[in-house]
mmCIF file of C-alpha atoms in Angstrom:
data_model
loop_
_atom_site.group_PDB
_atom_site.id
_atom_site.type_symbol
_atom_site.label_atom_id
_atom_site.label_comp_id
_atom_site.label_asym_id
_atom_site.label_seq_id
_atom_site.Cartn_x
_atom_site.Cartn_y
_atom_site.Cartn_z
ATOM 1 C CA UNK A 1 0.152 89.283 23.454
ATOM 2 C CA UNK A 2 -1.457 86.943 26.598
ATOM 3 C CA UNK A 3 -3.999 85.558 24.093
ATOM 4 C CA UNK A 4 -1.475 84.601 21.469
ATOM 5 C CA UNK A 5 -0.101 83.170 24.613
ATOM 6 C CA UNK A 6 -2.265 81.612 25.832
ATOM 7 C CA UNK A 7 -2.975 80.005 22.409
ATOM 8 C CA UNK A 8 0.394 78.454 22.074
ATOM 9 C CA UNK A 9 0.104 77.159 25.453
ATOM 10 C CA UNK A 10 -3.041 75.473 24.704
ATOM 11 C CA UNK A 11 -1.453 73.979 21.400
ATOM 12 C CA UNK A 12 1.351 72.677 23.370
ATOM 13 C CA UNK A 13 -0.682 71.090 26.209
ATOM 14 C CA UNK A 14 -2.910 69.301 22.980
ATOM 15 C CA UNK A 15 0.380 67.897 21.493
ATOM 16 C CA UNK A 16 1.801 66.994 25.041
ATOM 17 C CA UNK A 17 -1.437 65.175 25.525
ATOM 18 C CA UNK A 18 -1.724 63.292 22.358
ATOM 19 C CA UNK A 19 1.878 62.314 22.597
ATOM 20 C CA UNK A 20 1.271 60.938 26.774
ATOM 21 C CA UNK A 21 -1.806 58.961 24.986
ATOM 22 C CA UNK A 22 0.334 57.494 22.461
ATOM 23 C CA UNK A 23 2.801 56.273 25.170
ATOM 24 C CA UNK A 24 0.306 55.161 27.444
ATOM 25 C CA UNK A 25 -1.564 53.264 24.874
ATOM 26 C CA UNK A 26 1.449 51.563 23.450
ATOM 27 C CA UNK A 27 2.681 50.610 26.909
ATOM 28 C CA UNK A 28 -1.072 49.269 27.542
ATOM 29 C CA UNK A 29 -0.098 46.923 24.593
ATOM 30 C CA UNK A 30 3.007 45.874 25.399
ATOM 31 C CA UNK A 31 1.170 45.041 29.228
ATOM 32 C CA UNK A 32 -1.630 43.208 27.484
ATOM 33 C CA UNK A 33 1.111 41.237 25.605
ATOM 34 C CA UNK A 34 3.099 40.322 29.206
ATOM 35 C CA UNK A 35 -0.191 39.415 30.729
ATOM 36 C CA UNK A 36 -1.444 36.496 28.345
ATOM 37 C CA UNK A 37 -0.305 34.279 31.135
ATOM 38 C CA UNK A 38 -0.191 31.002 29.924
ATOM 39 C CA UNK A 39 -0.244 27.705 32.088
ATOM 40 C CA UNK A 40 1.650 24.544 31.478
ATOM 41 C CA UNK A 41 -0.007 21.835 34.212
ATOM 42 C CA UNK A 42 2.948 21.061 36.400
ATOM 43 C CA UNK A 43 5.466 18.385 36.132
ATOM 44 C CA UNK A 44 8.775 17.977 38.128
ATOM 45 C CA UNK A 45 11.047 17.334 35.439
ATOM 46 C CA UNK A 46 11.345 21.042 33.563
ATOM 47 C CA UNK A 47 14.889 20.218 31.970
ATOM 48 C CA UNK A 48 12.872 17.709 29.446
ATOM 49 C CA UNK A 49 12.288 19.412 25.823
ATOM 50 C CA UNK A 50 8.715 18.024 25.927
ATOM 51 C CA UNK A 51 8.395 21.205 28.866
ATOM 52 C CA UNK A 52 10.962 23.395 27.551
ATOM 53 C CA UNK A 53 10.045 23.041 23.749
ATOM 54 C CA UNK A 54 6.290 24.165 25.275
ATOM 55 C CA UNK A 55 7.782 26.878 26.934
ATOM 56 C CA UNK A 56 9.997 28.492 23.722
ATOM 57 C CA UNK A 57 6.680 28.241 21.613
ATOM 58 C CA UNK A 58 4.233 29.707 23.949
ATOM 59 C CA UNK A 59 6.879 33.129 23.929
ATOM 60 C CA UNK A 60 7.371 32.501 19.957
ATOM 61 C CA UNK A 61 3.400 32.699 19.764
ATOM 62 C CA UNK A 62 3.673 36.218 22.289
ATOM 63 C CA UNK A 63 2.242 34.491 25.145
ATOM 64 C CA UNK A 64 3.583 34.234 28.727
ATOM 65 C CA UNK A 65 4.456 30.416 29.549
ATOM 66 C CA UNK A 66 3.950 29.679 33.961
ATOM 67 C CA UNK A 67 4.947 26.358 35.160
ATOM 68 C CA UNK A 68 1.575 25.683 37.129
ATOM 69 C CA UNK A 69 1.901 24.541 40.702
ATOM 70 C CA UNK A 70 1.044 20.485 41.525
ATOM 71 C CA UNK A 71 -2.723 20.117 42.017
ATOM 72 C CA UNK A 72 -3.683 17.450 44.575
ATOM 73 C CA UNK A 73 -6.854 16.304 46.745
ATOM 74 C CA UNK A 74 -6.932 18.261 49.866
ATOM 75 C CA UNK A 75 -6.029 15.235 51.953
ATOM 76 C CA UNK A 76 -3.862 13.652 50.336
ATOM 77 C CA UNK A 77 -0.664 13.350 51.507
ATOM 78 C CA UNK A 78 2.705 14.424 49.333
ATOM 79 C CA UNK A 79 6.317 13.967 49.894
ATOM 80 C CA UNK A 80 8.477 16.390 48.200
ATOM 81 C CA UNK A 81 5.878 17.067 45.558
ATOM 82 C CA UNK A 82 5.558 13.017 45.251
ATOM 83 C CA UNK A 83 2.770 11.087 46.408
ATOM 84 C CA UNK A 84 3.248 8.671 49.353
ATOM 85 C CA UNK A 85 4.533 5.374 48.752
ATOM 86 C CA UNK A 86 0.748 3.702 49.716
ATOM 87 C CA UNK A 87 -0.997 5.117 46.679
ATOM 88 C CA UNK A 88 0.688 3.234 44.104
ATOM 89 C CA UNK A 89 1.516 -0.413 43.497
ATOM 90 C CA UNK A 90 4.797 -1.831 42.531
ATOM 91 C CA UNK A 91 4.358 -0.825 38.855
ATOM 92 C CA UNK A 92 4.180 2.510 40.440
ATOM 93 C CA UNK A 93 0.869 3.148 38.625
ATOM 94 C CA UNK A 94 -1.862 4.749 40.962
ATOM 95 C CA UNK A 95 -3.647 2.366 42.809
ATOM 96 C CA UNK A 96 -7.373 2.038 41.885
ATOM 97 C CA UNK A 97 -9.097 2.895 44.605
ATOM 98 C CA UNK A 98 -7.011 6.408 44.476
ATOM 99 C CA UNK A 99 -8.254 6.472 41.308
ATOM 100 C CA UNK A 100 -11.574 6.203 41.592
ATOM 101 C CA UNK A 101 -11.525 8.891 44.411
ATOM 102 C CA UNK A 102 -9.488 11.024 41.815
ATOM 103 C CA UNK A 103 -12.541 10.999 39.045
ATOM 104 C CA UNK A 104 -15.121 11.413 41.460
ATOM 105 C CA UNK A 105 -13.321 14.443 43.304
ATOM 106 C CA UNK A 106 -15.376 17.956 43.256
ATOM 107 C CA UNK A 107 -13.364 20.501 42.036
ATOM 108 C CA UNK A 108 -13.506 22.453 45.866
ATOM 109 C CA UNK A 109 -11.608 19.288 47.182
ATOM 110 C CA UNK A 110 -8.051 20.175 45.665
ATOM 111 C CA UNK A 111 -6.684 23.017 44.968
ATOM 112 C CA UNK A 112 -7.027 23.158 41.480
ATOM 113 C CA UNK A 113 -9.175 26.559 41.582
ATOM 114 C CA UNK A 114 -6.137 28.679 43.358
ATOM 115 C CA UNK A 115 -3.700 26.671 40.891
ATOM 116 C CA UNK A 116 -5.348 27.637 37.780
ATOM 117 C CA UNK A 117 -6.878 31.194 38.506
ATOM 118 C CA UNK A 118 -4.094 33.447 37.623
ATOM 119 C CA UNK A 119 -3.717 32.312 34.097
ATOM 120 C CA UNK A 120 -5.861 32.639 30.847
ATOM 121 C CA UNK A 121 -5.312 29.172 29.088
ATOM 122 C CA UNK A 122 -3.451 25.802 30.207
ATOM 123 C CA UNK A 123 -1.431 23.802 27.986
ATOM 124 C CA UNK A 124 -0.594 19.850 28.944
ATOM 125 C CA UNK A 125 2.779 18.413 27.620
ATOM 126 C CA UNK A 126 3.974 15.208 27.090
ATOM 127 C CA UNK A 127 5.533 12.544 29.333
ATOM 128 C CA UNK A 128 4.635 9.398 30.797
ATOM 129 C CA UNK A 129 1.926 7.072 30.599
ATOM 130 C CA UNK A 130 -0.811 7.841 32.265
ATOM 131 C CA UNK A 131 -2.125 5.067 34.981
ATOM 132 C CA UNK A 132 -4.662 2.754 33.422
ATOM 133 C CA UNK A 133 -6.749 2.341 36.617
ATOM 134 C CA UNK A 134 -7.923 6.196 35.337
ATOM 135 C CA UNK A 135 -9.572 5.002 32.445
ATOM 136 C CA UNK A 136 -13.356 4.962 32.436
ATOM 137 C CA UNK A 137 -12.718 0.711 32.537
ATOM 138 C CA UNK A 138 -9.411 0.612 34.459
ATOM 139 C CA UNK A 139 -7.257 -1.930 32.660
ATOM 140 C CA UNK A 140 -4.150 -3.883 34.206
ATOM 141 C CA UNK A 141 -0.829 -2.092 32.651
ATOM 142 C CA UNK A 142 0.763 -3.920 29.861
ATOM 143 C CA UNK A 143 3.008 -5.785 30.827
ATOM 144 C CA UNK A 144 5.748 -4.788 28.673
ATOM 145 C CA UNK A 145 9.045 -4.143 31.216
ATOM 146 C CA UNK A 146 11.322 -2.012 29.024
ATOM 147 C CA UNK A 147 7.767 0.708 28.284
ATOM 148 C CA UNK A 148 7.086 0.524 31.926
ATOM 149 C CA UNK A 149 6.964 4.426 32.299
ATOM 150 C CA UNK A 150 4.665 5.583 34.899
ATOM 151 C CA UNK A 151 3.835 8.732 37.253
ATOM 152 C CA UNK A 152 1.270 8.545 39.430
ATOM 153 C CA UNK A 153 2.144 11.776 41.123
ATOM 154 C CA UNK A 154 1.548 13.898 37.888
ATOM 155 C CA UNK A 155 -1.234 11.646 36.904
ATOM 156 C CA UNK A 156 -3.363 12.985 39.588
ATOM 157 C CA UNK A 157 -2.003 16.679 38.992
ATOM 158 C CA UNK A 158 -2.893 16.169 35.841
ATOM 159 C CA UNK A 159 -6.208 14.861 35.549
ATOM 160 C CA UNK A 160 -7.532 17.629 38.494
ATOM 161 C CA UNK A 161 -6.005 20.682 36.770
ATOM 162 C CA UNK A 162 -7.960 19.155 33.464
ATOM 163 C CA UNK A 163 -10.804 18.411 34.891
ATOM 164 C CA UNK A 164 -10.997 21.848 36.338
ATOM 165 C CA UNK A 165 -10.292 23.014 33.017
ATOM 166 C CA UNK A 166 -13.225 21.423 31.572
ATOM 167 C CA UNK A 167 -15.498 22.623 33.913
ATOM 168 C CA UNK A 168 -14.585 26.120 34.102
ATOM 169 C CA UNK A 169 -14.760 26.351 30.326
ATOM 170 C CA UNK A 170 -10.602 27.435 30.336
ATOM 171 C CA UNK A 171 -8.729 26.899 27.070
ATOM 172 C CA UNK A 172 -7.015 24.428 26.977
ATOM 173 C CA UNK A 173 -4.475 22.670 24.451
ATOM 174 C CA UNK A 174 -2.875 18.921 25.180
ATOM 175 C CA UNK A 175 -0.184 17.424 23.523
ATOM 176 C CA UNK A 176 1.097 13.720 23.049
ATOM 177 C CA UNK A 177 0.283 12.932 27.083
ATOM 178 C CA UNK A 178 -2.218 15.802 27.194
ATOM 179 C CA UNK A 179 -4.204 14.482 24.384
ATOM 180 C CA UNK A 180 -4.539 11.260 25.781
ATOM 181 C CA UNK A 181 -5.174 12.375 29.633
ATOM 182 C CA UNK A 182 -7.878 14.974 27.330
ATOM 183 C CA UNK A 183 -9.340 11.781 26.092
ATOM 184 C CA UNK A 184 -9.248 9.451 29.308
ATOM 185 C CA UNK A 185 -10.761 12.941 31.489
ATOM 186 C CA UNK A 186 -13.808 12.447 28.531
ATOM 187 C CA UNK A 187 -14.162 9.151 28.612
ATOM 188 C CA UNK A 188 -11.785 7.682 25.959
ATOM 189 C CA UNK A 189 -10.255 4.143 25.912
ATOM 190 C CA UNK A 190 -6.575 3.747 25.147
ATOM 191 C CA UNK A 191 -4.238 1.410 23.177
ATOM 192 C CA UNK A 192 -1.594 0.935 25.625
ATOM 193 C CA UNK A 193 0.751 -0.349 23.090
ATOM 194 C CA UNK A 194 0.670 0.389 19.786
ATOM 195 C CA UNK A 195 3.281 -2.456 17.938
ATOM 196 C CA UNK A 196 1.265 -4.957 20.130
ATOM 197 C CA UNK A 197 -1.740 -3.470 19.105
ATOM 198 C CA UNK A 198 -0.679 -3.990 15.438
ATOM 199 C CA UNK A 199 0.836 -7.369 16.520
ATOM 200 C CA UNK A 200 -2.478 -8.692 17.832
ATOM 201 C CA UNK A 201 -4.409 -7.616 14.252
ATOM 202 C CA UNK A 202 -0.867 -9.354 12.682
ATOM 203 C CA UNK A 203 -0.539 -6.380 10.922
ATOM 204 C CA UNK A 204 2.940 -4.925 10.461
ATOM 205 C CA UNK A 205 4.400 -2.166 12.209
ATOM 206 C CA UNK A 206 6.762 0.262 11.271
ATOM 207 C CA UNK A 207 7.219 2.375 13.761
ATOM 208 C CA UNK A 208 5.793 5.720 12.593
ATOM 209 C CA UNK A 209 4.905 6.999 15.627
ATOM 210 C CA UNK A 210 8.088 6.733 17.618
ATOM 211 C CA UNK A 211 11.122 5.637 16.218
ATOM 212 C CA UNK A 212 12.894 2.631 17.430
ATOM 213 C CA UNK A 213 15.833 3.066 19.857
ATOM 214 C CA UNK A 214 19.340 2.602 18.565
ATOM 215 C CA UNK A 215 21.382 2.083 20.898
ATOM 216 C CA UNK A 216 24.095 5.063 21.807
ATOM 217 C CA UNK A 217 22.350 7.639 19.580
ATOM 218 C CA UNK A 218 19.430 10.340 20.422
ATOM 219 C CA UNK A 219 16.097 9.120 19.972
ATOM 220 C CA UNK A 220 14.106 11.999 17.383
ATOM 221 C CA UNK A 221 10.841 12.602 17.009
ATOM 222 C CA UNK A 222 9.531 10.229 13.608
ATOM 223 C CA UNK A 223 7.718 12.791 11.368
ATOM 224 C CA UNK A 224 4.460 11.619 9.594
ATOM 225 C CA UNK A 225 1.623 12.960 7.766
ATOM 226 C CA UNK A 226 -1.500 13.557 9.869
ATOM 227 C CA UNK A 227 -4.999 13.928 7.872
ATOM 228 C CA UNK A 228 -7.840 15.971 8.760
ATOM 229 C CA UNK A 229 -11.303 14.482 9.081
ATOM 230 C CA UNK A 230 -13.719 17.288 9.693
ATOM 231 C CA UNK A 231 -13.310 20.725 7.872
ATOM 232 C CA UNK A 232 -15.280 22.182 11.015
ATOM 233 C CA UNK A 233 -13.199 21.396 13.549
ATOM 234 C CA UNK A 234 -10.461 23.737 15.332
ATOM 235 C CA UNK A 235 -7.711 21.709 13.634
ATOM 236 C CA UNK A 236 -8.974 22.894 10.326
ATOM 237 C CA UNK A 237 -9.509 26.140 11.450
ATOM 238 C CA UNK A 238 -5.832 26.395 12.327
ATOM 239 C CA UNK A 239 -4.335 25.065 9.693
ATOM 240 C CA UNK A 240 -6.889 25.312 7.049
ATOM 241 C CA UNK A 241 -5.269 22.639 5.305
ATOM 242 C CA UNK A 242 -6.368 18.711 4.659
ATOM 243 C CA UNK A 243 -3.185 17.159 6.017
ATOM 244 C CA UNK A 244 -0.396 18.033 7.559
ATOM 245 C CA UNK A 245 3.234 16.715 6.209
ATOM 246 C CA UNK A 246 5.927 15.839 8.925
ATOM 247 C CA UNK A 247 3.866 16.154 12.232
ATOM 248 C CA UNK A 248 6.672 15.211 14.945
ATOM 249 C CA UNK A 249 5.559 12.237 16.733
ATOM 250 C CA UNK A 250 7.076 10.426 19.715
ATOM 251 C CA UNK A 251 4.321 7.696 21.274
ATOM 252 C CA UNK A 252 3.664 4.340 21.796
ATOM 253 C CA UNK A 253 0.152 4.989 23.134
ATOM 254 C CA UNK A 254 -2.897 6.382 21.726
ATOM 255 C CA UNK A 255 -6.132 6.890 22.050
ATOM 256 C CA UNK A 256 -8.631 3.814 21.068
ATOM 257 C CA UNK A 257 -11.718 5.368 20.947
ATOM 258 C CA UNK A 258 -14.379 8.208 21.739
ATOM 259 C CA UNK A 259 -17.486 6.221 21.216
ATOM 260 C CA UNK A 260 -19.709 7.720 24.083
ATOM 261 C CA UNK A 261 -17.757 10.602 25.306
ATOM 262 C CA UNK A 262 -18.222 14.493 24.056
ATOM 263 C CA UNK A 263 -14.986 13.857 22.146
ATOM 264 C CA UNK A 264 -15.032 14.288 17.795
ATOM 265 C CA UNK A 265 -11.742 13.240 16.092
ATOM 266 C CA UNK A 266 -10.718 15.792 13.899
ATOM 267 C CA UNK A 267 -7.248 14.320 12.421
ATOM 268 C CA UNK A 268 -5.542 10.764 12.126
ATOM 269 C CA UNK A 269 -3.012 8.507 10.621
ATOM 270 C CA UNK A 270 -3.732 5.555 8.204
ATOM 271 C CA UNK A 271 -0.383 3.267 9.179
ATOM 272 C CA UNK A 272 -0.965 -0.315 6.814
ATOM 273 C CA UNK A 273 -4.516 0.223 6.792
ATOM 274 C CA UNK A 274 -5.205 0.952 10.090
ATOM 275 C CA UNK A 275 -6.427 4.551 11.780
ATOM 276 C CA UNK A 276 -4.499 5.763 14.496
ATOM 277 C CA UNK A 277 -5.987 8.812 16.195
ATOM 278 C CA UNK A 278 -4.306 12.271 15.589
ATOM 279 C CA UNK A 279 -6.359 14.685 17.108
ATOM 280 C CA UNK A 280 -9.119 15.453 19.338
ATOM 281 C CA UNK A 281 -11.475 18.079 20.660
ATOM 282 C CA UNK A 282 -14.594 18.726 22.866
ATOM 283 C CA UNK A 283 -17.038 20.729 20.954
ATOM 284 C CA UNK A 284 -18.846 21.250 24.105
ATOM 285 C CA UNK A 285 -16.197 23.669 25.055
ATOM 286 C CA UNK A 286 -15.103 26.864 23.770
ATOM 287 C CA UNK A 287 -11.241 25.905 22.889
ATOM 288 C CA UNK A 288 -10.618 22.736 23.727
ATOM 289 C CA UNK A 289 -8.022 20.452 21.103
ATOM 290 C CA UNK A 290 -5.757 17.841 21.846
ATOM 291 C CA UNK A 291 -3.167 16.960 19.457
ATOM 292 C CA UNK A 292 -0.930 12.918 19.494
ATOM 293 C CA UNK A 293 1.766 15.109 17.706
ATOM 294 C CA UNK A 294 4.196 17.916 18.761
ATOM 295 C CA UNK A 295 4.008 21.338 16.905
ATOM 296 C CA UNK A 296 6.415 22.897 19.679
ATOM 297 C CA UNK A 297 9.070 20.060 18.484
ATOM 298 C CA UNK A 298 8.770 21.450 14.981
ATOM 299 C CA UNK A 299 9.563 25.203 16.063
ATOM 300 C CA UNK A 300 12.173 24.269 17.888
ATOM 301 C CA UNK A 301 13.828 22.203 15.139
ATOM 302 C CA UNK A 302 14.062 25.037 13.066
ATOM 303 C CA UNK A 303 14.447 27.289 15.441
ATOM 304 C CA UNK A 304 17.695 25.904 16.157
ATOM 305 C CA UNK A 305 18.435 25.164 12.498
ATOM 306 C CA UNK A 306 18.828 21.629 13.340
ATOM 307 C CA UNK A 307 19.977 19.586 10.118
ATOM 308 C CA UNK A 308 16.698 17.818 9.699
ATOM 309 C CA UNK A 309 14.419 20.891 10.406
ATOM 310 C CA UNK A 310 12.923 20.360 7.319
ATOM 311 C CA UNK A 311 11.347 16.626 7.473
ATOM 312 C CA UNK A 312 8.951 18.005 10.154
ATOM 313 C CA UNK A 313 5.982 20.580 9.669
ATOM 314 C CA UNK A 314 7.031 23.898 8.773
ATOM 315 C CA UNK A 315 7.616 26.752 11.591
ATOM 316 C CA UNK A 316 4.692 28.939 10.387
ATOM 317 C CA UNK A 317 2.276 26.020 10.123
ATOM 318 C CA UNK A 318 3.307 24.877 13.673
ATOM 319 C CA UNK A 319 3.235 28.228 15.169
ATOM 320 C CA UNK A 320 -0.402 28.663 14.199
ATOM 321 C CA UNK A 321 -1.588 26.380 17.149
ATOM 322 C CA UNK A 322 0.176 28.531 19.822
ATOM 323 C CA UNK A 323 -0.755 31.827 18.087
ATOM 324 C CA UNK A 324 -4.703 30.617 18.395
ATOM 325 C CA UNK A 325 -4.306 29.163 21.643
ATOM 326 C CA UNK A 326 -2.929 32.990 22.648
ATOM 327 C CA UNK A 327 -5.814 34.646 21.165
ATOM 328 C CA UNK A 328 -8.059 32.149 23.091
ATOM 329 C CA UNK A 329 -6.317 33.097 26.074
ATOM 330 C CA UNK A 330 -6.745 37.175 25.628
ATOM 331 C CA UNK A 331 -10.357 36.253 24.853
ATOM 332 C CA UNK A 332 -10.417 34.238 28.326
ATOM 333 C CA UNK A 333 -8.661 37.368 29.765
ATOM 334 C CA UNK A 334 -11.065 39.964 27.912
ATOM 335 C CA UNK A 335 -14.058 38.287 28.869
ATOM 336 C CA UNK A 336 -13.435 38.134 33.016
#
């Protein structure tokens, strides 16, 4: 009678130990799901949908979206989160000198390490223009009153917590803004205008990359088709697909060109002959993309069932470039 017992009770205590596995092993997923910490490089202004269109995607994709903190040099000197009057002129783009100091700054002389070290991959967003005295040949700004648009405060928050990125080897995804500050960290020149780009080569415009304002009414993204250029790339890995139909596009910038830098183009957009740049990446690096268009803008569309969902990129198709930047991120996380 005590061995058949003692039999049961070891049967019981097997099954009561495979089922405590079980548990413990599918709450060790769902922790590992909670702990793909994604960044998204700071900016002040988290009501805009370029931020909170970034952070509905990132949690769509199963990742964890965390507004990074502002990255700054060490002495410089802030005021509420904002830079001091003195380091910008009256365009408010950042003066030159300040940023010179900013691409010359060694990583240990902000705070970009302590910023960036508690998440697995960093995503950049789109916003303003970025200061032309941070291009590789600062350029005067151009010019044109009603684009003036600039942020001198993020600028430098920016271009650190990239920078950092780069050298640490941390995925990294840029959209829009983030693609171009991707570009201008490499090396990249930029068209500061695009209809006076077009203007200047008296080619006509029409206004496919941002749509035109009317006045009263909400300004949408302008969907366009974006072609791949390089079947090994990480664009075509993503979407494994030549072109993509109804990218969401809102810019009047873009990149010029990556002559001389560690940047490859992997996607653009012929508008009346001429090749505007759609994507870019560093090869150099393990996951490192930056896109002109907004995927996140595309999810969101449908994800609200907005009327016109369907003139932009569909939600599976967009979804795919959070989904990989996840994976990059539990690979960052794995590998620690």
């Amino acid at each position: 009678m005590k061995k058949t017992n003692t039999r049961i009770l070891i049967v019981i205590l097997i099954i009561f130990s495979v089922i405590t596995l079980s548990s413990c092993n599918k709450n060790k997923d769902n922790l590992t799901n909670e702990e793909i910490r994604i960044g998204i490089a700071w900016r002040a202004d988290t009501d805009s949908e370029f931020y909170t269109n970034v952070v509905r995607a990132i949690k769509e994709a199963g990742g964890t979206p965390v507004l990074l903190a502002q990255v700054y040099p060490n002495n410089y000197t802030l005021k509420n989160n904002s830079l001091a009057e003195n380091y910008t002129d009256k365009q408010g783009i950042l003066k030159l000198e300040y940023a010179n100091e900013v691409k010359n700054l060694a990583s240990n002389k902000s705070n970009a390490a302590d910023v960036v070290s508690k998440v697995y991959a960093v995503v950049f967003t789109g916003g303003e223009d970025i200061s032309p005295t941070l291009l590789r040949s600062p350029e005067p700004w151009h010019g044109i009153e009603e684009e003036k648009d600039y942020n001198a405060t993020r600028d430098v928050s920016d271009y650190l917590t990239l920078a950092y990125c780069l050298e640490k080897d941390i995925p990294m995804m840029g959209m829009c803004r983030g693609m171009q500050m991707l570009s201008v960290v490499s090396g990249a020149t930029i068209i500061q205008d695009i209809p006076t780009f077009f203007s200047e080569k008296a080619v006509k415009y029409d206004y496919t990359h941002r749509n035109q304002t009317q006045p009263g009414q909400y300004r949408d993204y302008a969907p366009h088709k974006v072609n791949l250029t390089k079947k090994k790339s990480l664009l075509y890995s993503i979407v494994s697909a030549d072109s993509i139909e109804g990218a969401p596009s809102w810019h009047h910038q873009c990149v010029g060109s990556v002559e001389n830098t560690p940047l490859i183009v992997s996607g653009q957009t012929n508008t009346n002959g001429i090749n505007i740049i759609e994507a870019v990446e560093r090869p150099d690096k393990t996951f490192c993309i930056g896109l002109q268009f907004h995927p996140e803008a595309a999810m969101v569309k449908y994800l609200d069932k907005k009327d016109n969902a369907s003139k932009f990129m569909n939600y599976n198709q967009a979804l795919l470039f959070f989904k990989e930047l996840v994976r990059q991120a539990k690979l960052k996380k794995n590998n620690r």
